[in-house]
Coordinates of C-alpha atoms in Angstrom, one line a residue:
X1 CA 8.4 43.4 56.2
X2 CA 9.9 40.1 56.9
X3 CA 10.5 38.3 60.0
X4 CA 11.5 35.0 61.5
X5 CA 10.6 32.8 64.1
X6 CA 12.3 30.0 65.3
X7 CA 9.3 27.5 65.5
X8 CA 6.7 28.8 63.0
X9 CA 9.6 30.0 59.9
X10 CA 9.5 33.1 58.0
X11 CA 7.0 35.8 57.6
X12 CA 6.2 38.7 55.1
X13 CA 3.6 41.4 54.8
X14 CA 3.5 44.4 52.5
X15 CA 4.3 47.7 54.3
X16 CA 3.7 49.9 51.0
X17 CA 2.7 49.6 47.5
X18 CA 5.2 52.8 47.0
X19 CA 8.9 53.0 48.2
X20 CA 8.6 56.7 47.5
X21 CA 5.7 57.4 49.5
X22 CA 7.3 55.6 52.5
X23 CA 10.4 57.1 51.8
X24 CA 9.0 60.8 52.3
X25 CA 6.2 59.9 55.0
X26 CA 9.4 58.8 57.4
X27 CA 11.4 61.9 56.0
X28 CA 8.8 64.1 57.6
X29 CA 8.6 62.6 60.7
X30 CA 8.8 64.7 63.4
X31 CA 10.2 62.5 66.3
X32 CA 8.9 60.9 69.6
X33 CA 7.4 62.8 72.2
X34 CA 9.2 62.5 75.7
X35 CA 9.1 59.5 77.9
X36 CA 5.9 58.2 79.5
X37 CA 5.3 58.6 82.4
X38 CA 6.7 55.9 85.2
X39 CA 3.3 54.5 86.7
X40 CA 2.4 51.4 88.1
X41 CA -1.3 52.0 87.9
X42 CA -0.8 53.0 84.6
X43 CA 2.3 51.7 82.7
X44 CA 2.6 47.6 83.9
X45 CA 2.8 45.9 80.5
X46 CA 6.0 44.5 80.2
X47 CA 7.1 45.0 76.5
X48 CA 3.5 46.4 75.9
X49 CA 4.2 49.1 77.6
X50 CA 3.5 52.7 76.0
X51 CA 6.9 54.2 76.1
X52 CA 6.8 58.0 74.9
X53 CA 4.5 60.2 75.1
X54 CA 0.7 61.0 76.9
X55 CA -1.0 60.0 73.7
X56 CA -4.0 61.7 71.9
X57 CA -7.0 59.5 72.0
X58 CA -8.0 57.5 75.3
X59 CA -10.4 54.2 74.2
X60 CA -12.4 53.2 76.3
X61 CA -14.8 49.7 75.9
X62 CA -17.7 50.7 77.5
X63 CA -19.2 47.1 76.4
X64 CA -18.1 44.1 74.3
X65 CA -21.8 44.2 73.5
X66 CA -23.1 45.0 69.9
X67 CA -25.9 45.5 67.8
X68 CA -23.8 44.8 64.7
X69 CA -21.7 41.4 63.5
X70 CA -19.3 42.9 61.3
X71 CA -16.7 41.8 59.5
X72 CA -14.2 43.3 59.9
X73 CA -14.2 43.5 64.0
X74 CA -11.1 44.8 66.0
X75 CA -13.0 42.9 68.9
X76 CA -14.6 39.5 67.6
X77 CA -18.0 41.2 69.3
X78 CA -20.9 39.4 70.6
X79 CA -19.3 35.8 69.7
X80 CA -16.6 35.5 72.5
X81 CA -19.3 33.4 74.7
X82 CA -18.7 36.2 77.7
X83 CA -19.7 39.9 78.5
X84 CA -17.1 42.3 79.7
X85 CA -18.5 45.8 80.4
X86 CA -17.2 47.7 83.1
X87 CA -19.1 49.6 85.9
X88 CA -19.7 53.3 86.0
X89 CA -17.2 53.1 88.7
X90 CA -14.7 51.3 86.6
X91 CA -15.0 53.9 83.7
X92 CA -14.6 56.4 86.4
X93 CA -11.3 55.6 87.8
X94 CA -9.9 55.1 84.3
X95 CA -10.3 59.0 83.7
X96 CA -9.7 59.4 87.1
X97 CA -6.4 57.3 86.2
X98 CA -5.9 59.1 83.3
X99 CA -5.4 62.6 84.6
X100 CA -3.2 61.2 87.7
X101 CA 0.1 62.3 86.5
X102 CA 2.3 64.9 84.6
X103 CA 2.3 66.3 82.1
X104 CA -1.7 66.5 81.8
X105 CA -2.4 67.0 78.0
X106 CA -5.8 67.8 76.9
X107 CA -6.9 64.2 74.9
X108 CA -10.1 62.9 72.9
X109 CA -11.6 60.1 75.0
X110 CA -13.3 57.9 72.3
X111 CA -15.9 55.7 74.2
X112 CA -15.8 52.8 72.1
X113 CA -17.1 48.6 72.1
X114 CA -18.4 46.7 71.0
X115 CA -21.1 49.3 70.7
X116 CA -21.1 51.8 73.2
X117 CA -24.5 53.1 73.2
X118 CA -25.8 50.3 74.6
X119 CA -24.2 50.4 77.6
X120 CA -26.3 51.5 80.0
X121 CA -23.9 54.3 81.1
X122 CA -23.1 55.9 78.7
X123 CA -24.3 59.4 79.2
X124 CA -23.2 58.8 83.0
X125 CA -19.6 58.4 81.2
X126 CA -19.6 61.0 79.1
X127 CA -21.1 63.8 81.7
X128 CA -18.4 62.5 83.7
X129 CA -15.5 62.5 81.3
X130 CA -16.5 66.2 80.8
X131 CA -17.1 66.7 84.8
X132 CA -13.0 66.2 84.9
X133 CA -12.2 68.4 82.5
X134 CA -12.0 66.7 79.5
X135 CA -13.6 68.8 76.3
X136 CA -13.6 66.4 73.3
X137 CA -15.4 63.3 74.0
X138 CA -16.4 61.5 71.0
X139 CA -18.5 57.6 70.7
X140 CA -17.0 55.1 68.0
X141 CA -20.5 53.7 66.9
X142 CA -22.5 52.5 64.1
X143 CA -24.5 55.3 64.5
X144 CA -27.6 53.0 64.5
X145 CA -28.9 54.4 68.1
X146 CA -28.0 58.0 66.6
X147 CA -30.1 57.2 63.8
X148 CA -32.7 56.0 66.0
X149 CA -33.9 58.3 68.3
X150 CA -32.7 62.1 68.1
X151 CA -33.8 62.5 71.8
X152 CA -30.8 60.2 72.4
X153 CA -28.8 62.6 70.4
X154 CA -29.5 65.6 72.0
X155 CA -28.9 63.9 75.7
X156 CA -25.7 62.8 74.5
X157 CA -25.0 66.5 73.7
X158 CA -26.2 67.8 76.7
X159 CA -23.7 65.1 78.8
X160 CA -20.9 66.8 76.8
X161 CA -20.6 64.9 73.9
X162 CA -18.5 67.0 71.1
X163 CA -18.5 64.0 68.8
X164 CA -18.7 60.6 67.1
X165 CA -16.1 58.6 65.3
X166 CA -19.2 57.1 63.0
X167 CA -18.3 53.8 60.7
X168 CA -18.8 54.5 57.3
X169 CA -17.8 51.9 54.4
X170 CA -18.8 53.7 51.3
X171 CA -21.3 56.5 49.6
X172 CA -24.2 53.5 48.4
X173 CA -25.8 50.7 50.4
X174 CA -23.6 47.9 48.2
X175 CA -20.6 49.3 49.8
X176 CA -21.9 49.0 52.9
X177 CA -23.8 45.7 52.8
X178 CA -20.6 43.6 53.6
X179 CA -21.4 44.2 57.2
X180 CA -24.7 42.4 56.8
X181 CA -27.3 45.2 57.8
X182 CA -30.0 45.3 54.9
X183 CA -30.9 49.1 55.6
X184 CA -27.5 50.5 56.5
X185 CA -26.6 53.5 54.6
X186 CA -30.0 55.0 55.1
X187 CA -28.8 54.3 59.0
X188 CA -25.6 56.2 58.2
X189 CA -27.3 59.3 56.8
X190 CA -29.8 59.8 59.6
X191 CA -27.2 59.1 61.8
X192 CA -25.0 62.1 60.1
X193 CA -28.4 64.3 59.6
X194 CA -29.7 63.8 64.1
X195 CA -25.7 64.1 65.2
X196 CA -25.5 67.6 62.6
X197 CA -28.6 68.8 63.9
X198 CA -27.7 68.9 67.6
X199 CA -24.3 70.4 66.8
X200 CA -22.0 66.8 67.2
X201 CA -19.3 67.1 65.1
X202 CA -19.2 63.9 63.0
X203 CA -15.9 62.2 61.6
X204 CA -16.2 59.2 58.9
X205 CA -14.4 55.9 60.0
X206 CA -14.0 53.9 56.4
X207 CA -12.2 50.6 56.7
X208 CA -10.6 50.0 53.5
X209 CA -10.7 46.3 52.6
X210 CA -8.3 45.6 49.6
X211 CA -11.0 44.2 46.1
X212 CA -14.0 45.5 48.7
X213 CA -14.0 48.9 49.0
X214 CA -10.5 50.4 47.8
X215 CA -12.3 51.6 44.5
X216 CA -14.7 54.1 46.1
X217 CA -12.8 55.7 48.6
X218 CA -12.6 58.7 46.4
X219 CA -16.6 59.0 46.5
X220 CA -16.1 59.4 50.2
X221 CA -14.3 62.3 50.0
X222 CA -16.3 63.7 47.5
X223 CA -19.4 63.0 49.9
X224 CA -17.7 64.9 53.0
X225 CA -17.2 67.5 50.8
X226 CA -20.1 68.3 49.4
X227 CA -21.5 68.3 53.0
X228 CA -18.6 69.6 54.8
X229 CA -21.3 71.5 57.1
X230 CA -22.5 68.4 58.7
X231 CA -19.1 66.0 58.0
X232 CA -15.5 67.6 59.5
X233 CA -13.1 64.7 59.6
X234 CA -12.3 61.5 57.3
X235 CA -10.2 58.7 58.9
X236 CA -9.6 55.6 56.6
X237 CA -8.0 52.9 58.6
X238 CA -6.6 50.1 56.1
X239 CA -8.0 46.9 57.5
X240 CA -6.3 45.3 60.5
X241 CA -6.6 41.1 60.3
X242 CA -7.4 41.4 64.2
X243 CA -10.1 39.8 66.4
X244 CA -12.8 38.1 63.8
X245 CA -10.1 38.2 61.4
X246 CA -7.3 36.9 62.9
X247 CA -7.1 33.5 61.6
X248 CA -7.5 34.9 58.1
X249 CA -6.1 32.6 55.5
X250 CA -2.7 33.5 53.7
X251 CA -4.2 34.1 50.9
X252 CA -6.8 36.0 51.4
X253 CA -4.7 38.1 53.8
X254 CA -2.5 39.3 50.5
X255 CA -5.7 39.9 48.5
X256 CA -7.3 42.1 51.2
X257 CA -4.2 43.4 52.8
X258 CA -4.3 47.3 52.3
X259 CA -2.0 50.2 52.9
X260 CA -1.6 53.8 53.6
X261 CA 0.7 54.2 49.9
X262 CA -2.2 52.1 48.3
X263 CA -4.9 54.3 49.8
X264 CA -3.1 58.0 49.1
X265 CA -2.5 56.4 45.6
X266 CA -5.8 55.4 44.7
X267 CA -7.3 58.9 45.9
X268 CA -5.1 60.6 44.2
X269 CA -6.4 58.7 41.0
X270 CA -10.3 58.1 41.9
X271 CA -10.0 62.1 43.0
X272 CA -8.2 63.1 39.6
X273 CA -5.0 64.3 41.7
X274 CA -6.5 66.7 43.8
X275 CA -5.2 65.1 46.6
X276 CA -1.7 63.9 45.3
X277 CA 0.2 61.1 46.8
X278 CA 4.2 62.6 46.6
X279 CA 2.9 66.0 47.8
X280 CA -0.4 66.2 50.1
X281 CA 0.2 63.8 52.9
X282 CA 2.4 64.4 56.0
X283 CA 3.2 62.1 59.2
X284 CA 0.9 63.0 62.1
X285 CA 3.3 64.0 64.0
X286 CA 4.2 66.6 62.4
X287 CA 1.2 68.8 63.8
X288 CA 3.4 68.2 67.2
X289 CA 5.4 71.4 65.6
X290 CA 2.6 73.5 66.6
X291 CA 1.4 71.5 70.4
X292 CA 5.0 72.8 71.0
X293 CA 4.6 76.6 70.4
X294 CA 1.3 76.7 72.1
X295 CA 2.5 74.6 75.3
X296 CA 5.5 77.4 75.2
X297 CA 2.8 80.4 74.5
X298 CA 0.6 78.7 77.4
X299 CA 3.3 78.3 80.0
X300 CA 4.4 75.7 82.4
X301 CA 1.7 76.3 84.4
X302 CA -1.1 75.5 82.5
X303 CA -4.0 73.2 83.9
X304 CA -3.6 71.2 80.7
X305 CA -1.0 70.8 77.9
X306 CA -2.1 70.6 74.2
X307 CA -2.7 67.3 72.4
X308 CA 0.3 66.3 70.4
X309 CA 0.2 63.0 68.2
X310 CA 4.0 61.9 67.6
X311 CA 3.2 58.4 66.6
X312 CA 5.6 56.8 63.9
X313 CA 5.2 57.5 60.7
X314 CA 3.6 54.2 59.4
X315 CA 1.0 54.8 62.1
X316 CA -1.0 57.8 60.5
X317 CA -0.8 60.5 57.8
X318 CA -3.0 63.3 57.7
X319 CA -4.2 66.1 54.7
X320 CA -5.8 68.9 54.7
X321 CA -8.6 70.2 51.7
X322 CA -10.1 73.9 51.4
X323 CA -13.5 73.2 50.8
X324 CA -16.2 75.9 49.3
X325 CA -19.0 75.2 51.2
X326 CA -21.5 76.8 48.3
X327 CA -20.6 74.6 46.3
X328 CA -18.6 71.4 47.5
X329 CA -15.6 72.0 45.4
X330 CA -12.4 71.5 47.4
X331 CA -8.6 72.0 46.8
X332 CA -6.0 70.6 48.5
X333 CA -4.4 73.0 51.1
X334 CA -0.9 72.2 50.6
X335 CA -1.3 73.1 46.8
X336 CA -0.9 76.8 47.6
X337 CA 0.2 77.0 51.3
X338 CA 4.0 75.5 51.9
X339 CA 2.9 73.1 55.1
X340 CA 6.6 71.6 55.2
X341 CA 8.4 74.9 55.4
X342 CA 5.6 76.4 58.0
X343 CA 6.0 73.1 60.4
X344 CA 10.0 74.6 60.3
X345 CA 9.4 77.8 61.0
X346 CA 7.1 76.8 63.7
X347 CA 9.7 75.0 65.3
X348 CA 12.3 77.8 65.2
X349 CA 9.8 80.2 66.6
X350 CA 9.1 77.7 69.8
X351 CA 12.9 77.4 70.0
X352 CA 13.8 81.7 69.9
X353 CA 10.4 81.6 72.8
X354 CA 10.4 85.5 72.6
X355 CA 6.6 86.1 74.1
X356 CA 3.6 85.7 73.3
X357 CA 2.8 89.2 71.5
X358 CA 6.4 88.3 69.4
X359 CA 5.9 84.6 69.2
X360 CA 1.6 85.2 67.6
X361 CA 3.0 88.1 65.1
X362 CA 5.5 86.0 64.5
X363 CA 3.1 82.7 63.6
X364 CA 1.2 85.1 61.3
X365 CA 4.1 86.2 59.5
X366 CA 5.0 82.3 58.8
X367 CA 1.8 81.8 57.3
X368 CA 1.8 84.9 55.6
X369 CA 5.0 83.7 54.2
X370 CA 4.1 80.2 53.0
X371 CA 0.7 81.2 51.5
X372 CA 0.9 81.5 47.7
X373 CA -2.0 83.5 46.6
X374 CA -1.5 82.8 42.9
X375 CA -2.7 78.7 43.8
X376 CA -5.3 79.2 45.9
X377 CA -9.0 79.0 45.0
X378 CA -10.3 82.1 44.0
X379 CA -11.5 84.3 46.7
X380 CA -9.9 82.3 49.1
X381 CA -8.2 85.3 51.7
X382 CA -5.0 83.8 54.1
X383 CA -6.7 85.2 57.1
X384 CA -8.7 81.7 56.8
X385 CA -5.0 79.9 57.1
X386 CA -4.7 82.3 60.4
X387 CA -8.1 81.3 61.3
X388 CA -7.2 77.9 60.8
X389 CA -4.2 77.4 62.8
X390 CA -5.2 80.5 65.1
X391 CA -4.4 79.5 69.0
X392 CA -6.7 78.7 71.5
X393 CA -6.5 77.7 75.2
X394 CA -6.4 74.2 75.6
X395 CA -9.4 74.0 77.6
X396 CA -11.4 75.3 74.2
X397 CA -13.8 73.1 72.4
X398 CA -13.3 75.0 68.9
X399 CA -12.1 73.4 66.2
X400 CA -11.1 74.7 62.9
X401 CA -14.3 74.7 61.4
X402 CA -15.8 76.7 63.9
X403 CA -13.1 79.2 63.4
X404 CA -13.4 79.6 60.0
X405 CA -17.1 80.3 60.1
X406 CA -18.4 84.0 59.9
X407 CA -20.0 85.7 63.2
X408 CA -23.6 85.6 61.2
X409 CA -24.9 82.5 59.4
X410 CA -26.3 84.8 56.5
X411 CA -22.7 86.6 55.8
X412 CA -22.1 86.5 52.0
X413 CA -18.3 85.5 53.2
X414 CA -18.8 82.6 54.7
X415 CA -17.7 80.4 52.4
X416 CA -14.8 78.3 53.7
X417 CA -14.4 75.4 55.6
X418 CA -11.5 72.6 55.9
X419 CA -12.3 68.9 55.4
X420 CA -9.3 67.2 57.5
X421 CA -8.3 63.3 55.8
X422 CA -6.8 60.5 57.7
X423 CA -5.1 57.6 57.4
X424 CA -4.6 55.7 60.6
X425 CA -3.0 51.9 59.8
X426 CA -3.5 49.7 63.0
X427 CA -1.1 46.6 62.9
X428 CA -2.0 42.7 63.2
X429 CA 0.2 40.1 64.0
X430 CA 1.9 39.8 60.4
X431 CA 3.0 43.1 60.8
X432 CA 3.7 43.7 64.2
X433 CA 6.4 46.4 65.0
X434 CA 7.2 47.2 69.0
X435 CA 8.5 50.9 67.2
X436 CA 5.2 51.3 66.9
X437 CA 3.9 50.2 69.8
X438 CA 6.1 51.9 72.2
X439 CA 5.1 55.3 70.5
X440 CA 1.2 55.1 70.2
X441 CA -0.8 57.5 70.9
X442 CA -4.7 55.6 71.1
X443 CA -3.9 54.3 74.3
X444 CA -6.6 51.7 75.6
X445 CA -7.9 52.7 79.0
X446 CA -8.9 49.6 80.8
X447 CA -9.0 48.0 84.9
X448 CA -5.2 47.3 84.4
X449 CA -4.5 50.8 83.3
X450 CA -3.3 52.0 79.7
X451 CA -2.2 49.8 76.8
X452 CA -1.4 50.1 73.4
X453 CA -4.0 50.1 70.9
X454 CA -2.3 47.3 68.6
X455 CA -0.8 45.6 72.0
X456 CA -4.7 46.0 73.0
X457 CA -6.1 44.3 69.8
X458 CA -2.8 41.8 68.7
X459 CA 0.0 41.1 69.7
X460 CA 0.3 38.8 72.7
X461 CA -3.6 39.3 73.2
X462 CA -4.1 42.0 76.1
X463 CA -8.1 42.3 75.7
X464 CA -8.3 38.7 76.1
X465 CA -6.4 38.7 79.4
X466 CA -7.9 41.9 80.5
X467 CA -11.9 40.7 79.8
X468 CA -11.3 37.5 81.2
X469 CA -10.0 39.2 84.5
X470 CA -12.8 41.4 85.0
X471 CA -16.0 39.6 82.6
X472 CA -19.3 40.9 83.8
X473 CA -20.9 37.5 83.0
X474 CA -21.2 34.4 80.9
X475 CA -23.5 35.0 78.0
X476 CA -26.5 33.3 79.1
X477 CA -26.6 34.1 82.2
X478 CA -26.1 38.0 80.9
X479 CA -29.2 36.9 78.2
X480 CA -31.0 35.0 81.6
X481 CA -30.7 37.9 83.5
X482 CA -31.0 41.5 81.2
X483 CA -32.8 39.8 78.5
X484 CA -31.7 40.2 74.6
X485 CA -30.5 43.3 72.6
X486 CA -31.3 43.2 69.0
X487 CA -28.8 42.4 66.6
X488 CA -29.0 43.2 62.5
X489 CA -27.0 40.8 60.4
X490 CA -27.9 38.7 58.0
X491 CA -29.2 41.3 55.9
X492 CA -31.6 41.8 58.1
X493 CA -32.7 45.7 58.2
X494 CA -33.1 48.4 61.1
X495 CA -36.5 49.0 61.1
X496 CA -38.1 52.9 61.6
X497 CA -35.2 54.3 59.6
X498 CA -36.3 56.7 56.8
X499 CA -34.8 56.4 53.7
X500 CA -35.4 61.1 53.3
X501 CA -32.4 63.1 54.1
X502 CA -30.9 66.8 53.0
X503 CA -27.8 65.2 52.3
X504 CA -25.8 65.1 49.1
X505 CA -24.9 62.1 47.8
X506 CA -23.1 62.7 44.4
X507 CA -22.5 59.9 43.1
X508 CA -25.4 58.6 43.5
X509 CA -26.8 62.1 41.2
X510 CA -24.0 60.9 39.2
X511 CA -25.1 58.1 38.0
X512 CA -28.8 59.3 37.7
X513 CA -27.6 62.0 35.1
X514 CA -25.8 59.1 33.3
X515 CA -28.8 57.2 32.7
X516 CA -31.4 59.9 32.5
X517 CA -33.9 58.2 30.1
X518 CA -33.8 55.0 32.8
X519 CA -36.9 54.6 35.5
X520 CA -35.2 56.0 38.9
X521 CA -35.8 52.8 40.6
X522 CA -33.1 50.8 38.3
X523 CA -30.6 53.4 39.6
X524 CA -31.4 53.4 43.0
X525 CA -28.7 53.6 45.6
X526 CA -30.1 51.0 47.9
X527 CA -29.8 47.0 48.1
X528 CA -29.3 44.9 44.7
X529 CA -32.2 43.2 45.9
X530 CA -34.5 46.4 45.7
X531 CA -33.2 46.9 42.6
X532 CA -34.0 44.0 40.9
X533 CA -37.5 43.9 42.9
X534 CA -37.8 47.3 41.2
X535 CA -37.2 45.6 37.6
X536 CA -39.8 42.5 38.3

């Protein structure tokens, strides 16, 4: 991308590291959704303003609190000198806001920060997100409360949490030590092994930092995988130079700068091309296909509309991987089941609109039709592609994983599940695009109503202007009058956290079987530092 301003010259940033890839991924894309909305409360942004579309994921900042300093930070948390963390009442009229006006689409509302555990509403917010009828409500977090405390985890559960968006850098504690908590894939796991327990689904956030992290990705994959009962989503998010990052230098922006071709490259390498780059990856969008055929099957008057996520194609990519649960090996779905033609014949069958009895045998015939037994894994019957895809009212909280599984835990054929992988690019200012803008579908809720994630973050600096209308307080007066939370940087650990877990961590075995003869300690998965402690 290049671009020109009169004052400050020319500007370039990489959009791919693959004109091919690009090429296809905006090939595939579906199109916009239809015009927001026209609401002041909602829609008063100027050329910020969300133009097409409901969206699919409500933010909320609950707090710009946290009991992190990371780098990187969409936010610039807990060093802006100020705290902005709206009242229960506040969080309440932004649902209340956000199911004002037509069409009303069922939506994830991701309770985000700073950190939003620590607000002291939380489960107030959640209870009440659910109270108006939304059904997946899901915490961005760094799962250290999670981790914690599994009374926590089952409160949040009962409110009506379905989920957590949890940040996850890598499968050891030296991918994860750049964030400058000494303890903090131990955190992770326990945080994966309370949230499984209590039956919250659990997705894997992984910012990929360019000469950080970009070399293990694969591992991640390979992790969800071989626990795909307690993990059910991965969304890599190439990093964003936004809030603490922001001023980065050029030249550290071009080493670090990552991208969606760059990421489904290097997994189609680090996973030996079981995911390939040219062949496994579609637009987001292009799930819209089917949020068409089920708002037709549903009918106009429908209490709530399915999700649909038409953001543009350099926004987010998706695949999909079969995954044998016995055993943790996984194939990519689109090796053996014709995803392109299927989103076609999807669309046909929402256009003909013959029924619902027709328009279901009909969606059954399609996959029937793009299945190709002879690729899949063995055993693998396509009544799991018609469990996958299988319609539901938009007020269920299934997802595919619980459709997939068999009526009895002990049933010799429950063997399948589907690990779903994400790539979600947010943009910064070098590579700001209003095409994006107007079509994105992570809306921020916020006082001043709903604005665009990347408007939100960048751009002319929205969450500036919006926490400095409405700050709680100034930071020591906040300290003066609730007293300190604790913070972990610095390497400094989370204490209580225990290092045993039924999770499996294969490259971690990996290595162990490598070096067999060594002591266990000099392989350990933890800090350098224990390592070499281990040595002395």
């Amino acid at each position: 991308m290049s671009k020109t301003c009169p004052k400050h010259g020319e500007f370039k940033d990489l959009m791919a590291t693959d004109a091919r890839f690009l090429e296809r991924i905006e090939s595939l894309f579906y199109g916009r959704d239809f015009r927001s909305a026209e609401d002041t409360h909602i829609h008063k942004h100027g050329t910020s303003n969300i133009q097409f579309g409901r969206g699919a994921v409500l933010t909320v900042d609950l707090t710009n609190r946290c009991n992190m300093m990371c780098n990187p930070c969409f936010m610039d948390a807990n060093q802006v000198g100020y705290v902005h963390e709206p009242t229960y009442e506040d969080t309440k009229a932004i649902l209340d806001r956000a199911i004002s006006f037509k069409p009303r689409r069922q939506i994830i509302i991701l309770f985000s920060g700073g950190e939003p555990t620590l607000s002291p509403y939380f489960l107030d917010a959640v209870a009440y997100a659910k109270k108006v009828g939304f059904y997946r409500i899901l915490a961005a977090t760094n799962g250290i409360r999670y981790a914690e405390d599994i009374e926590f985890c089952k409160a949040a559960k009962e409110a009506g949490q379905h989920g957590v968006y949890l940040q996850f850098d890598g499968v050891s504690e030296e991918k994860n030590k750049h964030r400058g908590v000494g303890n903090l894939f131990d955190v992770k796991l326990r945080a994966i092994e309370n949230l499984a327990s209590v039956g919250i689904k659990v997705t894997l956030v992984t910012t990929i930092v360019n000469t950080i992290n970009n070399d293990a990705i694969g591992q991640i994959v390979e992790f969800a995988a071989k626990n795909i009962d307690k993990v059910q989503t991965i969304a890599f998010q190439p990093v964003s130079f936004t809030g603490r990052d922001e001023d980065v230098p050029d030249d550290i922006r071009t080493q670090q700068r990552y991208t969606l071709a760059g990421m489904a490259g290097d997994l189609e390498t680090q996973l030996g091309g079981r995911m390939k780059s040219l062949q496994d990856w579609f637009p987001l969008s292009s799930y819209s296909a089917f949020t068409s055929v089920m708002d037709m099957l549903q009918g106009a008057d429908a209490p709530w509309g399915w999700s649909s996520c038409n953001c543009h194609p350099n926004c987010g990519i998706f695949t999909l991987a079969v995954v044998n649960r016995q055993t943790g090996d996984f194939k990519s779905l689109f090796d053996f089941f014709d995803y392109e033609q299927f989103m076609k014949d999807v669309a046909v069958i929402t256009d003909t609109a013959r029924g619902k009895k027709l328009t279901m045998a009909q969606l059954a015939m399609a996959i029937m039709r793009n299945f190709h037994a002879e690729r899949a894994p063995e055993g693998f019957p396509v009544s799991q592609i018609i469990n996958l895809f299988k319609p539901s009212s938009a007020n269920s909280n299934s997802d595919r994983n619980d459709r997939m599984k068999a009526k009895t835990s002990d049933d010799p054929s429950d063997v399948w599940r589907v690990l779903c992988v994400e790539g979600m690019w947010f943009q910064d200012l070098f590579n700001y695009d209003f095409r994006r803008t107007e079509m994105c579908v992570i809306p921020y809720g916020t006082q001043e109503g709903e604005i665009s994630f990347c408007a939100y973050n960048t751009g002319v600096g929205w969450r500036q202007i919006i926490e400095n209308m409405h700050k709680t307080a100034g930071l020591a007066e906040w300290y003066k009058e609730n007293g300190r939370h604790a913070v972990y940087a610095k390497g400094k650990p989370v204490p209580g956290i225990s290092k045993k877990h039924s999770l499996s961590l294969p490259i971690v075995q990996a290595i162990l079987d490598q070096h067999g003869d060594e002591p266990v300690k000099t392989v350990s998965p933890y800090l350098l530092e224990e390592e070499e402690e281990a040595v002395v």
